[in-house]
Amino acid sequence: MKQLLQDFLNLFFPDCCYSCQGILLAREKSICTSCRANLPFTHIHKLNPEQNPVCQKFFGKIPIRFGLAFLKFTKSGKVQRMLHQIKYQNQPELAQILGEWYSSELQSTSLQSAFDVIIPVPLHPKKLKIRGYNQSEYFGRGLVKYLSSIFEPSALVRTTATATQTKKSRLERWENVARVFEVAKPELVRNKHILLIDDVITTGSTLEACGQALLEAEALSVSVAAIAMA
Ligand SMILES: [Zn+2]
């Protein structure tokens, strides 16, 4: 009976696939079967760090233990469309759906128990106010589902203080830029393997600044994960 009602409702209010916008069949959820089979997955969690393109972005900057990205970002592709919905069309639940999906892929690997704490990159307070949510937090919330880690969305904060630069010395200016991120809960970080979460990995400079703050707070090691890599 319940299925019948669902099918009836779907006639008038069909659910669409987040990825291709096609109408979902009754037993499909959020993303259609065809997209689930054909999205550009990176599978980079199967590579060792020397071959891993996410780890390579951080060579010579900060040590990154594991580099993870679920999808490959291509301009005007399905991944770009999904990221656009997540960031600009008020659909953070899609980030969580992708996180849970990636989590189920990692569940059967040694990464299931590799990370102690999962921490998303905090959004700038101004952006958070406009958007109303942090998309990386939603992805992290999904990712923790099948992993034996704890999720700590407030362990890292973005400092708002960007005092006028003109009267500062060069060193002070450098410190002012470098101190964009601060560890708010050092006790959750010390001697822990942290998985840092971002939405897209491009240059990696934001993740690098966060990783630096975590290592200064005596994190044991840092890994990074994102929905997509450019
Ligand atoms: Zn689809």
GROMACS .gro file of N, CA, C and O in nm, residues 37-47 51-54 57 67-74 79 101-102 105-106 111 139 199-201 224-230:
model
  164
   37ALA      N    1   2.677   0.432  -1.175
   37ALA     CA    2   2.776   0.345  -1.240
   37ALA      C    3   2.878   0.426  -1.320
   37ALA      O    4   2.989   0.378  -1.343
   38ASN      N    5   2.841   0.546  -1.362
   38ASN     CA    6   2.925   0.616  -1.460
   38ASN      C    7   2.988   0.748  -1.416
   38ASN      O    8   3.053   0.815  -1.496
   39LEU      N    9   2.971   0.788  -1.290
   39LEU     CA   10   3.036   0.911  -1.246
   39LEU      C   11   3.189   0.892  -1.248
   39LEU      O   12   3.237   0.780  -1.235
   40PRO      N   13   3.265   1.001  -1.266
   40PRO     CA   14   3.411   0.987  -1.273
   40PRO      C   15   3.477   0.969  -1.136
   40PRO      O   16   3.529   1.064  -1.077
   41PHE      N   17   3.472   0.846  -1.085
   41PHE     CA   18   3.533   0.817  -0.954
   41PHE      C   19   3.686   0.818  -0.969
   41PHE      O   20   3.738   0.773  -1.071
   42THR      N   21   3.756   0.866  -0.866
   42THR     CA   22   3.903   0.871  -0.876
   42THR      C   23   3.968   0.738  -0.837
   42THR      O   24   4.073   0.704  -0.890
   43HIS      N   25   3.908   0.668  -0.740
   43HIS     CA   26   3.967   0.545  -0.684
   43HIS      C   27   4.108   0.567  -0.629
   43HIS      O   28   4.186   0.473  -0.621
   44ILE      N   29   4.141   0.694  -0.594
   44ILE     CA   30   4.279   0.719  -0.552
   44ILE      C   31   4.312   0.661  -0.415
   44ILE      O   32   4.429   0.655  -0.378
   45HIS      N   33   4.209   0.619  -0.341
   45HIS     CA   34   4.240   0.557  -0.211
   45HIS      C   35   4.313   0.424  -0.230
   45HIS      O   36   4.367   0.369  -0.135
   46LYS      N   37   4.314   0.374  -0.354
   46LYS     CA   38   4.385   0.248  -0.381
   46LYS      C   39   4.531   0.270  -0.417
   46LYS      O   40   4.607   0.175  -0.433
   47LEU      N   41   4.571   0.398  -0.434
   47LEU     CA   42   4.710   0.427  -0.474
   47LEU      C   43   4.797   0.450  -0.351
   47LEU      O   44   4.750   0.495  -0.248
   51GLN      N   45   5.218   0.787  -0.567
   51GLN     CA   46   5.143   0.797  -0.693
   51GLN      C   47   5.015   0.878  -0.679
   51GLN      O   48   4.947   0.906  -0.777
   52ASN      N   49   4.981   0.912  -0.554
   52ASN     CA   50   4.852   0.973  -0.527
   52ASN      C   51   4.854   1.123  -0.562
   52ASN      O   52   4.930   1.200  -0.502
   53PRO      N   53   4.773   1.167  -0.659
   53PRO     CA   54   4.778   1.308  -0.702
   53PRO      C   55   4.738   1.409  -0.594
   53PRO      O   56   4.781   1.524  -0.599
   54VAL      N   57   4.657   1.368  -0.497
   54VAL     CA   58   4.622   1.460  -0.387
   54VAL      C   59   4.744   1.476  -0.295
   54VAL      O   60   4.782   1.588  -0.261
   57LYS      N   61   5.014   1.711  -0.429
   57LYS     CA   62   4.994   1.856  -0.416
   57LYS      C   63   5.061   1.913  -0.291
   57LYS      O   64   5.086   2.032  -0.282
   67GLY      N   65   4.560   1.079   0.093
   67GLY     CA   66   4.487   1.179   0.016
   67GLY      C   67   4.366   1.114  -0.050
   67GLY      O   68   4.379   1.015  -0.122
   68LEU      N   69   4.248   1.167  -0.020
   68LEU     CA   70   4.124   1.107  -0.073
   68LEU      C   71   4.040   1.211  -0.146
   68LEU      O   72   4.023   1.324  -0.099
   69ALA      N   73   3.987   1.173  -0.261
   69ALA     CA   74   3.889   1.256  -0.332
   69ALA      C   75   3.796   1.158  -0.402
   69ALA      O   76   3.842   1.066  -0.470
   70PHE      N   77   3.665   1.178  -0.381
   70PHE     CA   78   3.569   1.080  -0.434
   70PHE      C   79   3.559   1.088  -0.586
   70PHE      O   80   3.561   0.987  -0.655
   71LEU      N   81   3.550   1.213  -0.639
   71LEU     CA   82   3.523   1.230  -0.782
   71LEU      C   83   3.625   1.320  -0.850
   71LEU      O   84   3.690   1.399  -0.784
   72LYS      N   85   3.631   1.307  -0.982
   72LYS     CA   86   3.716   1.398  -1.062
   72LYS      C   87   3.632   1.516  -1.107
   72LYS      O   88   3.524   1.500  -1.163
   73PHE      N   89   3.684   1.637  -1.083
   73PHE     CA   90   3.613   1.758  -1.123
   73PHE      C   91   3.647   1.791  -1.268
   73PHE      O   92   3.762   1.801  -1.306
   74THR      N   93   3.544   1.804  -1.350
   74THR     CA   94   3.566   1.851  -1.487
   74THR      C   95   3.468   1.965  -1.512
   74THR      O   96   3.353   1.960  -1.469
   79VAL      N   97   2.986   1.643  -1.222
   79VAL     CA   98   3.044   1.673  -1.090
   79VAL      C   99   3.035   1.822  -1.062
   79VAL      O  100   2.998   1.864  -0.952
  101TRP      N  101   2.804   0.771   0.063
  101TRP     CA  102   2.838   0.679  -0.045
  101TRP      C  103   2.988   0.647  -0.043
  101TRP      O  104   3.029   0.531  -0.049
  102TYR      N  105   3.072   0.753  -0.030
  102TYR     CA  106   3.217   0.733  -0.024
  102TYR      C  107   3.254   0.650   0.099
  102TYR      O  108   3.338   0.561   0.092
  105GLU      N  109   3.217   0.295   0.041
  105GLU     CA  110   3.327   0.242  -0.043
  105GLU      C  111   3.452   0.216   0.042
  105GLU      O  112   3.526   0.122   0.017
  106LEU      N  113   3.477   0.304   0.140
  106LEU     CA  114   3.598   0.293   0.222
  106LEU      C  115   3.583   0.190   0.334
  106LEU      O  116   3.681   0.145   0.391
  111LEU      N  117   4.127   0.184   0.549
  111LEU     CA  118   4.098   0.323   0.588
  111LEU      C  119   3.978   0.333   0.682
  111LEU      O  120   3.958   0.436   0.746
  139PHE      N  121   2.956   1.700   0.409
  139PHE     CA  122   3.029   1.588   0.348
  139PHE      C  123   3.095   1.504   0.458
  139PHE      O  124   3.087   1.381   0.456
  199ASP      N  125   3.557   2.070   0.027
  199ASP     CA  126   3.465   2.032  -0.081
  199ASP      C  127   3.541   1.994  -0.209
  199ASP      O  128   3.524   1.885  -0.261
  200VAL      N  129   3.626   2.085  -0.256
  200VAL     CA  130   3.706   2.056  -0.376
  200VAL      C  131   3.853   2.083  -0.347
  200VAL      O  132   3.886   2.183  -0.285
  201ILE      N  133   3.941   1.995  -0.392
  201ILE     CA  134   4.084   2.020  -0.377
  201ILE      C  135   4.135   2.078  -0.509
  201ILE      O  136   4.128   2.012  -0.613
  224VAL      N  137   4.380   1.413   0.412
  224VAL     CA  138   4.278   1.504   0.357
  224VAL      C  139   4.179   1.426   0.270
  224VAL      O  140   4.215   1.327   0.208
  225ALA      N  141   4.054   1.474   0.269
  225ALA     CA  142   3.951   1.413   0.184
  225ALA      C  143   3.860   1.522   0.129
  225ALA      O  144   3.831   1.620   0.198
  226ALA      N  145   3.816   1.505   0.004
  226ALA     CA  146   3.726   1.603  -0.057
  226ALA      C  147   3.624   1.530  -0.144
  226ALA      O  148   3.642   1.414  -0.181
  227ILE      N  149   3.516   1.602  -0.176
  227ILE     CA  150   3.416   1.547  -0.266
  227ILE      C  151   3.481   1.526  -0.404
  227ILE      O  152   3.461   1.424  -0.468
  228ALA      N  153   3.559   1.627  -0.446
  228ALA     CA  154   3.620   1.617  -0.579
  228ALA      C  155   3.758   1.680  -0.582
  228ALA      O  156   3.791   1.763  -0.498
  229MET      N  157   3.837   1.638  -0.679
  229MET     CA  158   3.968   1.700  -0.701
  229MET      C  159   3.974   1.757  -0.842
  229MET      O  160   3.921   1.699  -0.936
  230ALA      N  161   4.036   1.875  -0.853
  230ALA     CA  162   4.048   1.938  -0.985
  230ALA      C  163   4.176   1.889  -1.052
  230ALA      O  164   4.269   1.845  -0.987
   0.00000   0.00000   0.00000
